[in-house]
CSV table of C-alpha atoms and ligand atoms in Angstrom, one decimal:
chain,number,residue,atom,x,y,z
I,2,UNK,CA,101.6,102.9,114.9
I,3,UNK,CA,98.6,100.6,114.7
I,4,UNK,CA,98.7,97.2,113.0
I,5,UNK,CA,97.9,96.9,109.3
I,6,UNK,CA,96.6,93.6,107.9
I,7,UNK,CA,97.8,92.5,104.5
I,8,UNK,CA,96.1,89.4,102.9
I,9,UNK,CA,97.9,86.9,100.7
I,10,UNK,CA,101.5,87.5,101.9
I,11,UNK,CA,103.0,84.8,99.6
I,12,UNK,CA,101.9,86.8,96.5
I,13,UNK,CA,104.0,89.0,94.3
I,14,UNK,CA,102.2,92.2,95.0
I,15,UNK,CA,101.5,91.6,98.7
I,16,UNK,CA,105.2,91.0,99.3
I,17,UNK,CA,106.1,94.5,98.0
I,18,UNK,CA,103.1,96.0,99.8
I,19,UNK,CA,104.5,94.5,103.0
I,20,UNK,CA,108.0,95.7,102.2
I,21,UNK,CA,106.7,99.3,101.7
I,22,UNK,CA,104.6,99.3,104.8
I,23,UNK,CA,107.4,98.1,107.0
I,24,UNK,CA,109.8,100.6,105.4
I,25,UNK,CA,107.2,103.3,106.4
I,26,UNK,CA,107.0,102.1,110.0
I,27,UNK,CA,103.8,100.1,109.9
I,28,UNK,CA,103.4,97.1,112.2
I,29,UNK,CA,102.2,94.4,109.7
I,30,UNK,CA,100.1,91.3,110.2
I,31,UNK,CA,100.0,89.2,107.1
I,32,UNK,CA,97.7,86.2,106.2
I,33,UNK,CA,98.8,83.0,104.5
I,34,UNK,CA,96.7,80.0,103.6
I,35,UNK,CA,99.0,77.8,105.7
I,36,UNK,CA,101.9,78.3,108.0
I,37,UNK,CA,103.1,74.8,107.5
I,38,UNK,CA,105.8,75.7,105.0
I,39,UNK,CA,107.9,78.6,106.5
I,40,UNK,CA,110.0,78.6,103.3
I,41,UNK,CA,107.1,80.4,101.5
I,42,UNK,CA,107.5,83.5,103.7
I,43,UNK,CA,111.2,83.2,104.5
I,44,UNK,CA,112.0,86.2,102.2
I,45,UNK,CA,109.6,88.4,104.1
I,46,UNK,CA,110.9,87.4,107.5
I,47,UNK,CA,114.4,88.2,106.2
I,48,UNK,CA,113.3,91.5,104.9
I,49,UNK,CA,111.6,92.5,108.2
I,50,UNK,CA,114.6,91.4,110.2
I,51,UNK,CA,116.9,93.4,107.9
I,52,UNK,CA,115.0,96.6,108.6
I,53,UNK,CA,114.0,95.9,112.2
I,54,UNK,CA,110.4,95.7,111.1
I,55,UNK,CA,107.4,94.3,113.0
I,56,UNK,CA,105.9,91.5,111.0
I,57,UNK,CA,103.7,88.5,112.0
I,58,UNK,CA,101.9,85.9,110.0
I,59,UNK,CA,98.5,84.3,110.6
I,60,UNK,CA,96.5,81.6,108.8
I,61,UNK,CA,93.3,82.4,106.8
I,62,UNK,CA,91.9,81.0,103.6
I,63,UNK,CA,89.5,83.0,101.4
I,64,UNK,CA,87.3,79.9,101.2
I,65,UNK,CA,86.9,79.5,104.9
I,66,UNK,CA,85.5,81.7,107.7
I,67,UNK,CA,88.1,80.4,110.2
I,68,UNK,CA,90.9,82.8,111.1
I,69,UNK,CA,89.5,86.1,109.7
I,70,UNK,CA,88.2,87.5,112.9
I,71,UNK,CA,91.5,86.9,114.6
I,72,UNK,CA,93.5,88.2,111.6
I,73,UNK,CA,91.7,91.6,111.6
I,74,UNK,CA,91.5,91.9,115.4
I,75,UNK,CA,93.2,95.1,116.5
I,76,UNK,CA,93.9,96.3,112.9
I,77,UNK,CA,93.1,99.9,112.0
I,78,UNK,CA,93.8,99.3,108.3
I,79,UNK,CA,93.3,96.3,106.0
I,80,UNK,CA,94.8,95.7,102.6
I,81,UNK,CA,93.0,92.9,100.9
I,82,UNK,CA,95.4,91.8,98.2
I,83,UNK,CA,94.8,88.0,98.0
I,84,UNK,CA,92.8,86.6,95.1
I,85,UNK,CA,93.6,83.7,92.8
I,86,UNK,CA,95.5,84.8,89.6
I,87,UNK,CA,96.5,81.5,87.9
I,88,UNK,CA,98.7,81.4,84.8
I,89,UNK,CA,96.1,79.3,82.9
I,90,UNK,CA,92.3,79.7,82.8
I,91,UNK,CA,90.4,77.2,84.9
I,92,UNK,CA,87.7,75.1,83.2
I,93,UNK,CA,85.1,76.5,85.6
I,94,UNK,CA,85.1,80.2,86.3
I,95,UNK,CA,83.7,79.5,89.8
I,96,UNK,CA,87.1,78.3,90.8
I,97,UNK,CA,88.2,81.9,90.7
I,98,UNK,CA,84.9,83.7,91.4
I,99,UNK,CA,84.2,81.9,94.7
I,100,UNK,CA,87.4,82.8,96.5
I,101,UNK,CA,87.5,86.3,94.9
I,102,UNK,CA,83.9,87.2,95.9
I,103,UNK,CA,83.3,85.1,99.0
I,104,UNK,CA,86.8,85.8,100.3
I,105,UNK,CA,86.4,89.6,99.8
I,106,UNK,CA,83.1,89.5,101.7
I,107,UNK,CA,84.8,87.6,104.5
I,108,UNK,CA,87.5,90.2,104.8
I,109,UNK,CA,85.0,93.1,104.7
I,110,UNK,CA,82.7,91.6,107.3
I,111,UNK,CA,85.6,90.7,109.6
I,112,UNK,CA,87.0,94.2,109.1
I,113,UNK,CA,83.7,95.9,110.0
I,114,UNK,CA,83.2,93.7,113.0
I,115,UNK,CA,86.7,94.5,114.3
I,116,UNK,CA,86.2,98.2,113.8
I,117,UNK,CA,88.8,98.7,111.1
I,118,UNK,CA,89.0,102.3,109.8
I,119,UNK,CA,89.8,101.6,106.2
I,120,UNK,CA,89.9,98.6,103.8
I,121,UNK,CA,91.8,98.9,100.6
I,122,UNK,CA,91.0,96.1,98.0
I,123,UNK,CA,93.3,95.2,95.2
I,124,UNK,CA,91.0,95.0,92.1
I,125,UNK,CA,92.3,95.3,88.6
I,126,UNK,CA,91.9,97.0,85.2
I,127,UNK,CA,90.4,93.6,84.4
I,128,UNK,CA,87.4,95.0,86.2
I,129,UNK,CA,87.5,98.1,84.1
I,130,UNK,CA,87.9,96.8,80.6
I,131,UNK,CA,89.1,93.5,79.2
I,132,UNK,CA,89.6,91.3,76.2
I,133,UNK,CA,88.0,92.2,72.9
I,134,UNK,CA,85.8,94.8,74.6
I,135,UNK,CA,88.8,97.1,74.8
I,136,UNK,CA,89.3,97.1,71.1
I,137,UNK,CA,87.2,100.2,70.4
I,138,UNK,CA,90.1,102.6,70.9
I,139,UNK,CA,88.4,104.4,73.8
I,140,UNK,CA,90.5,105.3,76.9
I,141,UNK,CA,88.9,103.7,80.0
I,142,UNK,CA,88.9,105.2,83.5
I,143,UNK,CA,87.2,104.6,86.9
I,144,UNK,CA,83.8,105.2,85.4
I,145,UNK,CA,84.1,102.0,83.3
I,146,UNK,CA,83.2,98.5,84.2
I,147,UNK,CA,83.9,95.1,82.6
I,148,UNK,CA,80.8,93.2,81.7
I,149,UNK,CA,81.3,90.1,83.8
I,150,UNK,CA,79.0,88.0,81.5
I,151,UNK,CA,81.4,88.6,78.6
I,152,UNK,CA,84.6,88.2,80.5
I,153,UNK,CA,87.1,85.4,80.8
I,154,UNK,CA,87.2,83.7,84.3
I,155,UNK,CA,89.8,85.9,85.9
I,156,UNK,CA,88.3,89.2,84.7
I,157,UNK,CA,84.9,87.9,85.8
I,158,UNK,CA,86.2,87.1,89.2
I,159,UNK,CA,87.8,90.6,89.7
I,160,UNK,CA,84.7,92.4,88.3
I,161,UNK,CA,82.2,90.5,90.5
I,162,UNK,CA,84.5,90.9,93.6
I,163,UNK,CA,84.8,94.6,93.1
I,164,UNK,CA,81.1,95.0,92.5
I,165,UNK,CA,80.5,93.2,95.8
I,166,UNK,CA,82.9,95.6,97.5
I,167,UNK,CA,80.9,98.6,96.4
I,168,UNK,CA,77.6,97.0,97.3
I,169,UNK,CA,79.0,96.3,100.8
I,170,UNK,CA,80.3,99.8,101.1
I,171,UNK,CA,76.9,101.2,100.3
I,172,UNK,CA,75.2,99.1,102.9
I,173,UNK,CA,77.9,99.5,105.6
I,174,UNK,CA,78.9,103.2,105.6
I,175,UNK,CA,80.9,102.7,108.8
I,176,UNK,CA,84.0,101.3,107.0
I,177,UNK,CA,85.9,103.3,104.4
I,178,UNK,CA,86.7,101.3,101.3
I,179,UNK,CA,89.1,102.1,98.5
I,180,UNK,CA,89.8,100.0,95.4
I,181,UNK,CA,93.2,100.0,93.5
I,182,UNK,CA,92.9,98.8,89.9
I,183,UNK,CA,96.4,98.0,88.6
I,184,UNK,CA,97.3,97.2,85.0
I,185,UNK,CA,99.8,94.4,84.3
I,186,UNK,CA,102.0,94.5,87.3
I,187,UNK,CA,105.7,93.9,86.6
I,188,UNK,CA,108.9,94.7,88.5
I,189,UNK,CA,111.5,92.9,90.6
I,190,UNK,CA,110.5,89.6,92.3
I,191,UNK,CA,111.6,89.1,95.9
I,192,UNK,CA,112.2,85.4,95.8
I,193,UNK,CA,112.4,82.6,93.2
I,194,UNK,CA,108.7,82.5,92.2
I,195,UNK,CA,107.5,84.1,89.0
I,196,UNK,CA,103.7,84.9,89.2
I,197,UNK,CA,101.3,85.1,86.4
I,198,UNK,CA,102.1,88.7,85.4
I,199,UNK,CA,105.7,87.7,84.8
I,200,UNK,CA,104.7,85.2,82.1
I,201,UNK,CA,105.4,87.5,79.1
I,202,UNK,CA,108.8,88.7,80.2
I,203,UNK,CA,109.9,85.3,81.3
I,204,UNK,CA,108.9,83.7,78.0
I,205,UNK,CA,110.4,86.5,75.9
I,206,UNK,CA,113.7,86.4,77.8
I,207,UNK,CA,113.9,82.6,77.9
I,208,UNK,CA,113.0,82.4,74.2
I,209,UNK,CA,110.0,80.2,75.1
I,210,UNK,CA,108.0,81.6,72.2
I,211,UNK,CA,109.3,81.9,68.6
I,212,UNK,CA,107.8,85.3,67.8
I,213,UNK,CA,105.8,88.1,69.4
I,214,UNK,CA,102.0,88.3,69.1
I,215,UNK,CA,100.3,91.7,68.7
I,216,UNK,CA,99.1,91.9,72.3
I,217,UNK,CA,99.4,95.0,74.4
I,218,UNK,CA,98.9,95.7,78.1
I,219,UNK,CA,99.3,98.7,80.3
I,220,UNK,CA,102.1,97.8,82.7
I,221,UNK,CA,102.8,99.3,86.0
I,222,UNK,CA,105.7,98.8,88.4
I,223,UNK,CA,104.9,96.7,91.5
I,224,UNK,CA,106.8,99.2,93.7
I,225,UNK,CA,104.4,101.9,92.4
I,226,UNK,CA,101.5,99.7,93.2
I,227,UNK,CA,102.8,99.2,96.7
I,228,UNK,CA,103.0,103.0,97.1
I,229,UNK,CA,99.4,103.3,95.7
I,230,UNK,CA,98.1,100.9,98.4
I,231,UNK,CA,99.8,102.8,101.2
I,232,UNK,CA,98.6,106.2,99.9
I,233,UNK,CA,95.1,104.7,99.6
I,234,UNK,CA,95.3,104.2,103.4
I,235,UNK,CA,96.8,107.6,104.1
I,236,UNK,CA,94.8,110.0,101.9
I,237,UNK,CA,91.5,110.8,103.6
I,238,UNK,CA,89.6,111.7,100.4
I,239,UNK,CA,90.4,108.3,98.8
I,240,UNK,CA,87.5,106.7,100.7
I,241,UNK,CA,84.8,105.5,98.4
I,242,UNK,CA,87.0,105.7,95.3
I,243,UNK,CA,88.5,103.3,92.8
I,244,UNK,CA,91.9,104.2,91.3
I,245,UNK,CA,93.2,102.9,87.9
I,246,UNK,CA,97.0,102.6,88.2
I,247,UNK,CA,98.7,101.8,84.9
I,248,UNK,CA,100.9,103.4,82.4
I,249,UNK,CA,100.3,103.7,78.6
I,250,UNK,CA,99.7,100.6,76.5
I,251,UNK,CA,102.9,98.7,75.6
I,252,UNK,CA,102.8,96.1,72.8
I,253,UNK,CA,104.7,92.8,73.5
I,254,UNK,CA,106.9,93.8,70.5
I,255,UNK,CA,108.0,97.0,72.3
I,256,UNK,CA,108.7,95.0,75.4
I,257,UNK,CA,110.8,92.5,73.4
I,258,UNK,CA,112.8,95.4,71.9
I,259,UNK,CA,113.7,96.8,75.3
I,260,UNK,CA,114.6,93.3,76.7
I,261,UNK,CA,116.7,92.5,73.6
I,262,UNK,CA,118.6,95.8,73.9
I,263,UNK,CA,119.3,95.2,77.5
I,264,UNK,CA,119.8,91.5,77.8
I,265,UNK,CA,120.8,90.5,74.2
I,266,UNK,CA,124.5,91.4,74.9
I,267,UNK,CA,124.3,88.9,77.9
I,268,UNK,CA,123.3,86.1,75.6
I,269,UNK,CA,119.5,86.2,75.8
I,270,UNK,CA,117.9,85.7,72.4
I,271,UNK,CA,114.7,87.7,72.7
I,272,UNK,CA,112.4,87.1,69.8
I,273,UNK,CA,111.1,90.2,68.1
I,274,UNK,CA,109.6,88.8,64.8
I,275,UNK,CA,105.8,89.3,64.6
I,276,UNK,CA,103.6,86.3,65.3
I,277,UNK,CA,100.5,86.1,63.1
I,278,UNK,CA,97.2,85.4,64.8
I,279,UNK,CA,96.9,82.0,63.2
I,280,UNK,CA,100.2,80.8,64.7
I,281,UNK,CA,99.1,82.1,68.1
I,282,UNK,CA,95.9,80.2,67.7
I,283,UNK,CA,97.7,77.0,66.8
I,284,UNK,CA,100.1,77.4,69.8
I,285,UNK,CA,97.2,78.0,72.1
I,286,UNK,CA,95.8,74.6,71.3
I,287,UNK,CA,98.8,73.1,73.0
I,288,UNK,CA,99.8,75.7,75.5
I,289,UNK,CA,97.2,76.9,78.0
I,290,UNK,CA,99.4,79.9,79.0
I,291,UNK,CA,99.3,81.1,75.4
I,292,UNK,CA,95.5,80.6,75.3
I,293,UNK,CA,95.0,83.4,77.8
I,294,UNK,CA,96.4,85.8,75.2
I,295,UNK,CA,94.0,85.0,72.4
I,296,UNK,CA,91.3,87.4,73.7
I,297,UNK,CA,93.7,90.4,73.7
I,298,UNK,CA,95.2,90.3,70.2
I,299,UNK,CA,95.1,93.6,68.3
I,300,UNK,CA,93.4,95.6,71.0
I,301,UNK,CA,95.6,97.9,73.1
I,302,UNK,CA,94.9,98.5,76.8
I,303,UNK,CA,94.1,102.2,77.0
I,304,UNK,CA,93.5,103.4,80.6
I,305,UNK,CA,93.9,106.7,82.3
I,306,UNK,CA,95.6,107.0,85.7
I,307,UNK,CA,95.1,110.7,86.1
I,308,UNK,CA,92.9,110.3,89.2
I,309,UNK,CA,95.6,108.3,91.0
I,310,UNK,CA,98.1,110.9,90.1
I,311,UNK,CA,96.0,113.8,91.3
I,312,UNK,CA,94.5,112.3,94.4
I,313,UNK,CA,97.0,109.7,95.6
I,314,UNK,CA,100.0,111.7,94.3
I,315,UNK,CA,101.1,108.6,92.4
I,316,UNK,CA,103.9,108.9,89.8
I,317,UNK,CA,104.8,105.9,87.7
I,318,UNK,CA,108.2,104.7,86.9
I,319,UNK,CA,109.2,104.6,83.2
I,320,UNK,CA,108.3,101.2,81.6
I,321,UNK,CA,111.9,100.6,80.5
I,322,UNK,CA,113.1,100.7,84.2
I,323,UNK,CA,110.4,98.3,85.2
I,324,UNK,CA,111.1,95.9,82.4
I,325,UNK,CA,114.8,95.9,82.9
I,326,UNK,CA,114.4,95.4,86.7
I,327,UNK,CA,111.9,92.6,86.0
I,328,UNK,CA,114.3,90.8,83.6
I,329,UNK,CA,117.3,91.3,85.9
I,330,UNK,CA,115.5,89.8,88.9
I,331,UNK,CA,114.2,86.8,86.9
I,332,UNK,CA,117.8,86.1,85.9
I,333,UNK,CA,119.2,86.7,89.3
I,334,UNK,CA,116.7,84.2,90.8
I,335,UNK,CA,117.6,81.6,88.2
I,336,UNK,CA,114.1,81.6,86.6
I,337,UNK,CA,115.4,82.3,83.1
I,338,UNK,CA,118.7,81.3,81.5
I,339,UNK,CA,120.0,82.1,78.0
I,340,UNK,CA,118.8,79.7,75.2
R,23,NAP,P1,100.0,86.1,93.2
R,23,NAP,O1,101.4,86.3,93.3
R,23,NAP,O2,99.5,84.9,92.5
R,23,NAP,O3,99.3,86.2,94.6
R,23,NAP,C1,98.0,85.8,94.8
R,23,NAP,C2,97.8,85.6,96.3
R,23,NAP,O4,96.5,85.2,96.6
R,23,NAP,C3,98.7,84.5,96.9
R,23,NAP,O5,99.2,84.9,98.1
R,23,NAP,C4,97.7,83.3,97.1
R,23,NAP,O6,98.1,82.4,98.1
R,23,NAP,C5,96.5,84.1,97.5
R,23,NAP,N1,95.3,83.3,97.4
R,23,NAP,C6,94.8,82.7,96.3
R,23,NAP,N2,93.8,81.9,96.6
R,23,NAP,C7,93.6,82.1,98.0
R,23,NAP,C8,92.7,81.5,98.9
R,23,NAP,N3,91.7,80.7,98.6
R,23,NAP,N4,92.9,81.9,100.2
R,23,NAP,C9,93.9,82.7,100.6
R,23,NAP,N5,94.8,83.2,99.8
R,23,NAP,C10,94.6,82.9,98.5
R,23,NAP,O7,99.3,87.3,92.4
R,23,NAP,P2,99.6,88.8,92.4
R,23,NAP,O8,100.0,89.2,91.0
R,23,NAP,O9,100.4,89.2,93.5
R,23,NAP,O10,98.1,89.4,92.6
R,23,NAP,C11,97.7,89.9,93.9
R,23,NAP,C12,96.4,90.7,93.7
R,23,NAP,O11,96.6,91.7,92.7
R,23,NAP,C13,95.2,89.8,93.2
R,23,NAP,O12,94.1,90.3,93.8
R,23,NAP,C14,95.2,90.1,91.7
R,23,NAP,O13,94.0,89.8,91.1
R,23,NAP,C15,95.6,91.5,91.7
R,23,NAP,N6,96.1,92.1,90.4
R,23,NAP,C16,97.3,91.5,89.9
R,23,NAP,C17,97.8,92.1,88.8
R,23,NAP,C18,99.1,91.6,88.2
R,23,NAP,O14,99.4,91.9,87.0
R,23,NAP,N7,99.9,90.8,88.9
R,23,NAP,C19,97.1,93.1,88.1
R,23,NAP,C20,96.0,93.6,88.6
R,23,NAP,C21,95.5,93.1,89.8
R,23,NAP,P3,98.9,81.1,97.8
R,23,NAP,O15,100.4,81.5,97.6
R,23,NAP,O16,98.7,80.2,99.0
R,23,NAP,O17,98.4,80.5,96.5
């Protein structure tokens, strides 16, 4: 089997994508910003060794041309997963937009020059609908786009990056391009690092917030997202398409109930009382992680994954299974303790 490139190997989603590809016999080359700290990829080396998989790492930064040509050289398939997803919004949106957009263009140009067959880009439902805009009760799908000029920095970066992908695809028909648009990605972590999408579960389980704001997201399991990326490579008709991959809206209160049922008996005091908007607003003045939530209060995330089900054959795990596995892995890796 030919080599498949995965960008951003140190990330939560890319780690599972690599695991899934190795398990399906792919030879994988994976990019990291720097090879100087082998501890950051030790879990992946162990995983590859455990299954006799073929995995190598190369250096490439989204902000730099260096390394991309060599990274893609000889790869038939490219999965471009890397993009900054920080837990707190930056002061300047450009800090996210530049690596997201310029980095994606670097990957696409290098892929085309190397003769790659297909490039799958990890976009987001943040490029479909976001923040207050989603409060109109309409279910969004692949036909919908976030207005980047009315979006917070992260959603702006994902929207502009995906727009750039489709512009490139139009101008360069030689490369097949597919976009995967996940909802809030949860699920087991592979090593002791909890990324941004773990924030809510980590804070609920660790009792780091006193009550639960009326915020909802459409979660999806990271293992299902890994499958979606692989299928996006395998399914011929996927070329030229974006795929929303997310379950139904789940309010933080519903997540808290599930976590309390499962982990309450183990001593985890998961808050379930409702947090009024004014209290969230006050907390957000001191806590930049909480600030991210302000835009989402009261508006459910309603998206439709029927296209991914029909065309990629994707079936999503029940959210309870995902939440319980997320909580268990955060506990097992020592990232939350009972309070
Ligand atoms: P993550 O764990 O924070 O991973 C992000 C990855 O991007 C890391 O490997 C990071 O490398 C890399 N990266 C950031 N800036 C870079 C740069 N300048 N050059 C090279 N690499 C860079 O986030 P994730 O949750 O796995 O997200 C992965 C992708 O999925 C992103 O495109 C994100 O937008 C998208 N997504 C995530 C979710 C979600 O809920 N998690 C939902 C929808 C879409 P370092 O480790 O060196 O920082």
